Short mmCIF file of C-alpha atoms in Angstrom, two decimals:
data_model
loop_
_atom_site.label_atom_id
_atom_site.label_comp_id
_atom_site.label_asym_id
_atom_site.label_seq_id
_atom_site.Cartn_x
_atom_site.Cartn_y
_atom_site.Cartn_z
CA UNK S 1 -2.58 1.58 8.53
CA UNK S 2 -6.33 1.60 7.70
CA UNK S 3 -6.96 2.09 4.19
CA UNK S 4 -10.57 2.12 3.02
CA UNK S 5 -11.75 1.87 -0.05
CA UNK S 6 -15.14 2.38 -1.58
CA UNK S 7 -16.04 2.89 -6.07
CA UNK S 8 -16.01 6.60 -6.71
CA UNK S 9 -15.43 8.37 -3.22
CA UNK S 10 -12.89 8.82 -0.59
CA UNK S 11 -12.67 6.15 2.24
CA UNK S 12 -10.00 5.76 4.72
CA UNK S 13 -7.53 2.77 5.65
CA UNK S 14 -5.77 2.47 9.03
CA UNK S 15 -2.61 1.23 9.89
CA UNK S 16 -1.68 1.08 13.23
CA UNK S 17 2.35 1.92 14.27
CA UNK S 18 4.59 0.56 16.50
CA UNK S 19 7.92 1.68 17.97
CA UNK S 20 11.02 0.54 15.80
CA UNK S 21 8.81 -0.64 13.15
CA UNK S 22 9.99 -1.31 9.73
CA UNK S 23 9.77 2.01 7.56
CA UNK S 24 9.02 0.06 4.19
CA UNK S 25 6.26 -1.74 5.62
CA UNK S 26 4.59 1.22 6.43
CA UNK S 27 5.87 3.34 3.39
CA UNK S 28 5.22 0.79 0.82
CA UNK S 29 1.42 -0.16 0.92
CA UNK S 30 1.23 3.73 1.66
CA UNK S 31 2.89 4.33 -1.73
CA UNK S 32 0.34 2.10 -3.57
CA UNK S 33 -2.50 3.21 -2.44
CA UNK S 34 -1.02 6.81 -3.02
CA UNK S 35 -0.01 6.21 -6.48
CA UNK S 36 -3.52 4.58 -7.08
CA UNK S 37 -5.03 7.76 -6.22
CA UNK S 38 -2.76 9.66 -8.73
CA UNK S 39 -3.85 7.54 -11.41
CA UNK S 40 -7.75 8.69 -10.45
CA UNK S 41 -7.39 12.26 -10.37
CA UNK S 42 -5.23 11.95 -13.54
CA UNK S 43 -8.33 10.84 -15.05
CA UNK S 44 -10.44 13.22 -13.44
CA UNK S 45 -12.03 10.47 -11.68
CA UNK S 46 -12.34 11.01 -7.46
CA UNK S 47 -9.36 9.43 -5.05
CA UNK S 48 -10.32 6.12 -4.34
CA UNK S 49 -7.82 5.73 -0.78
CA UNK S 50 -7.84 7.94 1.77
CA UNK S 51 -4.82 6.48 4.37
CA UNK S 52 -4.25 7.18 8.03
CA UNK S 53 -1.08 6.43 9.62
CA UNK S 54 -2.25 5.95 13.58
CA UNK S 55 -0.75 4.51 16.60
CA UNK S 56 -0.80 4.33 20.59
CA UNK S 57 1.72 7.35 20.35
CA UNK S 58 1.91 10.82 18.37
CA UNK S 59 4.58 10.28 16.95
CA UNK S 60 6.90 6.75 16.33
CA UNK S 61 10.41 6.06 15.77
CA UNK S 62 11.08 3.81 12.99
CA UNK S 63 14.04 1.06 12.89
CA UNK S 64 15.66 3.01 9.98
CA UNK S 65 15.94 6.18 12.30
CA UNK S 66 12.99 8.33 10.48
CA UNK S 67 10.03 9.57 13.04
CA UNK S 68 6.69 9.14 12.10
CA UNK S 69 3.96 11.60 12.99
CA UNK S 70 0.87 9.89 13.72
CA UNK S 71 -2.83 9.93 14.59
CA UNK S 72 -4.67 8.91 17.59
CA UNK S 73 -6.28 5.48 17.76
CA UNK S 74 -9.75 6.12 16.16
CA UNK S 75 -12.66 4.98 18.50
CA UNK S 76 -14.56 1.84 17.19
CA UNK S 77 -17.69 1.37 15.56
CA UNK S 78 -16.14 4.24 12.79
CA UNK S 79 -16.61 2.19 9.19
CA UNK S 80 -13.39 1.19 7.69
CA UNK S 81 -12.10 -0.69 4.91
CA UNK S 82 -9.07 -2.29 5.42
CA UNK S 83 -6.48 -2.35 8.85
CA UNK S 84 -3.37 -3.23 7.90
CA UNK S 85 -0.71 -3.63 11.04
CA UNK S 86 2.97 -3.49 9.85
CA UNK S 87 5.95 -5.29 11.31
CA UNK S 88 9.49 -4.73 12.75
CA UNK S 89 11.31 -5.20 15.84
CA UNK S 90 8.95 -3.48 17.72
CA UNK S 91 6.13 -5.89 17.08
CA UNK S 92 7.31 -7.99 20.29
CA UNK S 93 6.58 -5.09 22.75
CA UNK S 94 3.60 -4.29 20.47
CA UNK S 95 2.19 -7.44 21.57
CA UNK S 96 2.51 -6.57 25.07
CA UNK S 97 0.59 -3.40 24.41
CA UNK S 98 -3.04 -4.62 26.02
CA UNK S 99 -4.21 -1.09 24.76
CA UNK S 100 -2.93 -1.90 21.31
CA UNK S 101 -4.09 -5.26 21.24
CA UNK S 102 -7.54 -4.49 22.32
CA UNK S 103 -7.77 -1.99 19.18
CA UNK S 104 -6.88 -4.37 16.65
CA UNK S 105 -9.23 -6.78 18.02
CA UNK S 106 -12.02 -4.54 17.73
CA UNK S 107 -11.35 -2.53 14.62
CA UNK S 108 -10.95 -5.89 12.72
CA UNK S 109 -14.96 -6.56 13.75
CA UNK S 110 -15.25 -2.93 11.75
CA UNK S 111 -13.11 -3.65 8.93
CA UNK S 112 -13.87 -5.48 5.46
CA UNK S 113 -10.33 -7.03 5.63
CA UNK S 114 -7.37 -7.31 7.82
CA UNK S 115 -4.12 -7.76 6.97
CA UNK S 116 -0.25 -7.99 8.10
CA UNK S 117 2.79 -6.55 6.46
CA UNK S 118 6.38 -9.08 7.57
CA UNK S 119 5.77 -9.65 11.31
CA UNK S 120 3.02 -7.60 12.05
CA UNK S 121 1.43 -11.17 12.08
CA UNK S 122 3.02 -11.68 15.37
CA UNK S 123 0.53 -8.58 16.48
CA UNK S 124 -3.01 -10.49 14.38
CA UNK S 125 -1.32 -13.64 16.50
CA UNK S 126 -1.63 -12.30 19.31
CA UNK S 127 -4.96 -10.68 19.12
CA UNK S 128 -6.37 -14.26 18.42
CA UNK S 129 -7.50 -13.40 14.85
CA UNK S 130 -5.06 -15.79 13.42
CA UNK S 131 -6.19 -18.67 15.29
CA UNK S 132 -6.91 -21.80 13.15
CA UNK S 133 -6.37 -19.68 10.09
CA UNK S 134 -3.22 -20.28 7.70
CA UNK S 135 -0.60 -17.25 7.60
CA UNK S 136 2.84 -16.29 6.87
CA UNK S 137 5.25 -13.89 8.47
CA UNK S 138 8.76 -13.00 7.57
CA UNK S 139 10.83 -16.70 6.57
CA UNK S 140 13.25 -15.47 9.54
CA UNK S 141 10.96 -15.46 12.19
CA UNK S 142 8.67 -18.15 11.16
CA UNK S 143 10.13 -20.56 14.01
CA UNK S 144 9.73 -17.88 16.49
CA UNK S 145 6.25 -17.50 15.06
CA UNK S 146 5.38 -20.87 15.41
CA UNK S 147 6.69 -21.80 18.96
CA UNK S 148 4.40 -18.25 20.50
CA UNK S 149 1.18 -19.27 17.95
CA UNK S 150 0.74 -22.85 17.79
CA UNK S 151 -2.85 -22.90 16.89
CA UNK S 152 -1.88 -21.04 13.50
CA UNK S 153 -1.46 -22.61 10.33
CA UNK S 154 1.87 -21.04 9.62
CA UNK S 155 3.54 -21.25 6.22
CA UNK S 156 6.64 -19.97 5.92
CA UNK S 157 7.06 -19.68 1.95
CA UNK S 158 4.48 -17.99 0.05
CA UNK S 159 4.23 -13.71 -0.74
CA UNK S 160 0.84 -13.68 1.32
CA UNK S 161 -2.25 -15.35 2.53
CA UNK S 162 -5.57 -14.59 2.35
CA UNK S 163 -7.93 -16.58 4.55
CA UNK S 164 -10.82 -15.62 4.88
CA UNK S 165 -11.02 -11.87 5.61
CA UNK S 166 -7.50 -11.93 7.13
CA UNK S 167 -4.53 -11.33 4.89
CA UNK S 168 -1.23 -12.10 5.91
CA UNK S 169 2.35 -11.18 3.93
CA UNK S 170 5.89 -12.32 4.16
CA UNK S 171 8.78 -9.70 4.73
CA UNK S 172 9.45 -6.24 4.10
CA UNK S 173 8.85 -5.67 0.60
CA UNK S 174 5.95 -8.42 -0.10
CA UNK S 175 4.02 -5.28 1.37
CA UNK S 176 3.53 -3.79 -1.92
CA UNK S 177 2.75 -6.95 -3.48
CA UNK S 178 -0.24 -7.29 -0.73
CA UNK S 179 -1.53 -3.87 -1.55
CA UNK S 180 -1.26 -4.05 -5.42
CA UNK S 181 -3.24 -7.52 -4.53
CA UNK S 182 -5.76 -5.00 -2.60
CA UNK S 183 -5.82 -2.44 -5.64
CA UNK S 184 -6.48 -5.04 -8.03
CA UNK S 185 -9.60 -6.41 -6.15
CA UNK S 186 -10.90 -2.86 -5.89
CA UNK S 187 -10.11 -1.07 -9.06
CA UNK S 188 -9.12 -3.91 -11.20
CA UNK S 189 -6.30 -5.40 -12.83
CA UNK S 190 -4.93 -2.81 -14.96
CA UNK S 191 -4.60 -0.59 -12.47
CA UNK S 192 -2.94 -2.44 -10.09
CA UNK S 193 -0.17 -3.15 -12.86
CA UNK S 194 -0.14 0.64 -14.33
CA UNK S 195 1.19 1.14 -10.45
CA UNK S 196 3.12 -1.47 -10.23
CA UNK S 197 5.27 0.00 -13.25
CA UNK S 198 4.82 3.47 -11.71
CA UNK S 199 7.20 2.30 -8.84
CA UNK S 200 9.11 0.36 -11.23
CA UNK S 201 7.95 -2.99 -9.37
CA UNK S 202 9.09 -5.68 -12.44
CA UNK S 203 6.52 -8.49 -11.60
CA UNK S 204 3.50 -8.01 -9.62
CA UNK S 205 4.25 -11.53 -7.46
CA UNK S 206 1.34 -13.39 -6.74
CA UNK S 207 0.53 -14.61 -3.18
CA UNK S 208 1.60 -18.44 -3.77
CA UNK S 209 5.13 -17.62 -5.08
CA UNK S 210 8.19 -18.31 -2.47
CA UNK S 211 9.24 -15.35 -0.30
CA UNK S 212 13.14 -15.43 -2.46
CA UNK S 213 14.52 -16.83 -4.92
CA UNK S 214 15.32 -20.49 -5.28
CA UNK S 215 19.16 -19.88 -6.44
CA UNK S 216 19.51 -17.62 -3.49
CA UNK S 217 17.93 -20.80 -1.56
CA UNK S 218 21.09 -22.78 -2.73
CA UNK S 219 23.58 -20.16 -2.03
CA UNK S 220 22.86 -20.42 2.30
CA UNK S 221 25.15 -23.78 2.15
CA UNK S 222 29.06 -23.14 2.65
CA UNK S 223 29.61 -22.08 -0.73
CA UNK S 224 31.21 -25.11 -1.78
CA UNK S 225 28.96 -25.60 -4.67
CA UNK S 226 28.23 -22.34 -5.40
CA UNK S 227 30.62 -22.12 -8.96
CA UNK S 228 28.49 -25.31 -9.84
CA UNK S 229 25.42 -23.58 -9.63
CA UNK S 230 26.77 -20.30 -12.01
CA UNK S 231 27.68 -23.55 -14.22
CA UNK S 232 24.31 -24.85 -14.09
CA UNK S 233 22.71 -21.43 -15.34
CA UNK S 234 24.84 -21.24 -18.20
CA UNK S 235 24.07 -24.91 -19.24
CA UNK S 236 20.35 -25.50 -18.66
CA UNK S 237 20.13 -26.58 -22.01
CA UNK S 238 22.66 -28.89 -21.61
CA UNK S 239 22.98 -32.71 -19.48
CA UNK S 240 22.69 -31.94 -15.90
CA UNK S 241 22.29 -35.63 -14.87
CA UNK S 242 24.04 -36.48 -12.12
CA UNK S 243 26.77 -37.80 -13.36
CA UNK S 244 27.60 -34.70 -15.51
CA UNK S 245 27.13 -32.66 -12.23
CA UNK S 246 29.75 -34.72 -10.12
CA UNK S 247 32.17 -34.28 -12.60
CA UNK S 248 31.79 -30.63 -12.76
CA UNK S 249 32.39 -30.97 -9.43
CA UNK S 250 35.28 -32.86 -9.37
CA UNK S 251 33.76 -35.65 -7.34
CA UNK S 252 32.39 -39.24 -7.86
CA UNK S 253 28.71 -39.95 -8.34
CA UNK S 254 28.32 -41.24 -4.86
CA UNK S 255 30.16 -38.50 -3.19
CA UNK S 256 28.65 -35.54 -5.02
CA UNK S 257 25.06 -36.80 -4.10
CA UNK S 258 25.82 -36.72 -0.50
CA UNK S 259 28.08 -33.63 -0.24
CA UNK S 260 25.71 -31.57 -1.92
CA UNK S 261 22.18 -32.67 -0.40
CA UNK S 262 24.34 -32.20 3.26
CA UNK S 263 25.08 -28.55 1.96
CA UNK S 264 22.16 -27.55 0.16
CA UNK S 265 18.93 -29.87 1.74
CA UNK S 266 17.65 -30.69 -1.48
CA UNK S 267 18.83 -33.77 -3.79
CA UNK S 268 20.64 -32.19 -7.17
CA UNK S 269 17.60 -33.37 -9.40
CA UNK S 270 15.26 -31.31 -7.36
CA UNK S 271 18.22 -27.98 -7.44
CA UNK S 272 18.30 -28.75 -11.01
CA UNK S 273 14.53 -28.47 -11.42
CA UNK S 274 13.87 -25.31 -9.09
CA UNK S 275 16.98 -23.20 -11.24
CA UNK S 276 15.10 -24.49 -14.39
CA UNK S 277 11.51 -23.21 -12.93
CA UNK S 278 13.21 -20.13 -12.32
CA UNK S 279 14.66 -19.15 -15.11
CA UNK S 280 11.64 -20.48 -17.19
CA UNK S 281 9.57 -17.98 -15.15
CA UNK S 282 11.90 -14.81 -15.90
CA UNK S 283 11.99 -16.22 -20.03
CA UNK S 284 7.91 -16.34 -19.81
CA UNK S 285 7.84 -12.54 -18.05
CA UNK S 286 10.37 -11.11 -20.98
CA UNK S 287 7.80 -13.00 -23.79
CA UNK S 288 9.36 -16.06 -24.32
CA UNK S 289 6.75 -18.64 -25.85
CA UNK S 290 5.93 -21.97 -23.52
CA UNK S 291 7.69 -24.05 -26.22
CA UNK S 292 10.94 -21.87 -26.61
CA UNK S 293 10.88 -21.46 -22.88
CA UNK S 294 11.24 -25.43 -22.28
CA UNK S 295 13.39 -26.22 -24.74
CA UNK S 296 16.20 -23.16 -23.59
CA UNK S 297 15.83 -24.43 -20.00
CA UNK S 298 16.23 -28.38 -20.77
CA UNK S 299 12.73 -29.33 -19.98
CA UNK S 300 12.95 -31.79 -22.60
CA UNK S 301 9.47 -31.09 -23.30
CA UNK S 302 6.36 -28.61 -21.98
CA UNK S 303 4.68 -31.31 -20.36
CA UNK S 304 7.53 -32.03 -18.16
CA UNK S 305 8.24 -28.14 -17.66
CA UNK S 306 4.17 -27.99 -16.68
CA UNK S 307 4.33 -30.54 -14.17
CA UNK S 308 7.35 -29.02 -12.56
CA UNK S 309 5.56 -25.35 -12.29
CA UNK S 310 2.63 -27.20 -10.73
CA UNK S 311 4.49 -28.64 -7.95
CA UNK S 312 6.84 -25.99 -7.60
CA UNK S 313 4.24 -22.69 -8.32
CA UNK S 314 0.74 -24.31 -8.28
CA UNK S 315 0.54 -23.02 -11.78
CA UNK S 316 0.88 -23.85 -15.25
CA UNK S 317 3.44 -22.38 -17.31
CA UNK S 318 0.65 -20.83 -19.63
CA UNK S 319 -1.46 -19.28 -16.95
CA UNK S 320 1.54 -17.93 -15.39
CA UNK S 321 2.69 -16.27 -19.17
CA UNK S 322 -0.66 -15.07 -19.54
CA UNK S 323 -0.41 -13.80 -15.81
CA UNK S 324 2.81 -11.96 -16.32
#
């Protein structure tokens, strides 16, 4: 997909299809771009996107069964914006299409940005233009990723990556949150979040925040602790030492400590912290005040709930109300 964007006229973006590619990478940047444009003519202003769905093939069968019309791979040296390559199943042929390959090489030289959508990175891999640059893909392909592209920086937790003029995106839906990123650096903040609540997005994420959610994080064990963790929720105002947490368990100090970092890869302090950051960060988003937020979630104080949302978010828990 090549969306281009230029203040007050029509400009066109590309993105460029593959075979059994993921329809929501594809139909979700579409969608904010297209609902940015709405917004313009609303207010009798001028579309600011024009899109172009093109590809190797006329038309493209996508891994949720729909077919995708597309056009022809534009010629370079045409001015564009912004080529964004989406991912899917079929990115691993893709990469195998020299014809393909060759076209993203040279339409990034034309384009203001590049960018990726889950692992349509694989595709930017391969065409070199990731090369010493940090990226992220989807988190369940990021060991793939990294055994066929050793010389990129590849981190596997954050929404998306901008380095340089390269953009990168985790999976599937972190799509959108790459183009409202896009929207906001080209028409601005409020209207990246008046479409964001057009398509009934609830938090526009930014890039540096993990790909899912930390309690789902805990949850990939055996299940074995997975009652203590609805316990822990309910009580984050309450003593979650360690000893209170082995005898929720049922187990002895000693025990608990090693069952649980065995099942979950993270010591129970550090669980305890990343469900507090968590559901400090939905109690900021609904309104909640720093100070209300840290006492409900058993900070003990906002300096201690600060420090933990600048290792955990690389934010403070101000900015990030302010933010959201």
């Amino acid at each position: 997909m090549t969306p281009r964007f230029r203040p007050n006229q029509n400009a066109p973006h590309r993105n460029p299809c593959l075979s059994d590619v993921q329809l929501l990478d594809v139909s979700g940047p579409l969608q904010v771009f297209a609902s940015a444009n709405d917004f313009r003519v609303q207010a009798g202003e001028p579309a600011a996107y024009e899109v172009v769905v093109v590809a190797a093939s006329p038309r493209i069968r996508t891994s949720a069964g729909l077919v995708l019309e597309t056009a022809a791979l534009p010629a370079h040296g045409l001015e564009i914006d912004t080529v964004i390559v989406p991912g899917g199943w079929g990115v691993n042929a893709a990469c195998e299409h020299p014809e393909l390959v060759q076209w993203v090489i040279g339409r990034s030289r034309d384009a203001v940005r590049t960018a990726s959508v889950c692992s349509g990175a694989m595709l930017l891999a391969e065409a070199g233009l990731l090369d010493g640059r940090r990226a992220v893909t989807h988190w369940g392909r990021c060991a793939e990723f990294a055994r066929r592209f050793p010389a990129v920086r590849l981190e596997p937790d954050p929404i998306f990556i901008r380095d340089g003029n390269v953009w990168t995106s985790a999976g599937v839906t972190a799509g959108i949150d790459l183009a409202l990123s896009f929207v906001e650096a080209d028409l601005g903040r409020r209207m990246a979040l008046a479409v964001a609540r057009e398509l009934v997005v609830f938090l526009k994420r930014p890039g540096g925040q993990a790909q899912f959610s930390q309690t789902l994080k805990l949850q990939e064990g055996d299940g074995r602790f997975d009652k203590l963790h609805g316990w822990i929720l309910d009580n984050l105002g309450s003593d979650l030492s360690l000893e209170r947490l082995a005898e929720q368990a049922n187990m002895s100090r000693r025990s608990f400590s090693r069952h649980y970092q065995e099942a979950t890869g993270r010591t129970p302090a550090r669980a305890v912290e990343e469900i507090r950051i968590e559901a400090a960060r939905r109690m900021l988003e609904r309104g909640q005040t720093v100070s209300q937020t840290a006492r409900r979630c058993g900070f003990g104080s906002e300096e201690t709930m600060r420090r933990g949302f600048l290792r955990v978010l690389g934010t403070n828990p101000r900015d990030y109300r302010e933010r959201f």
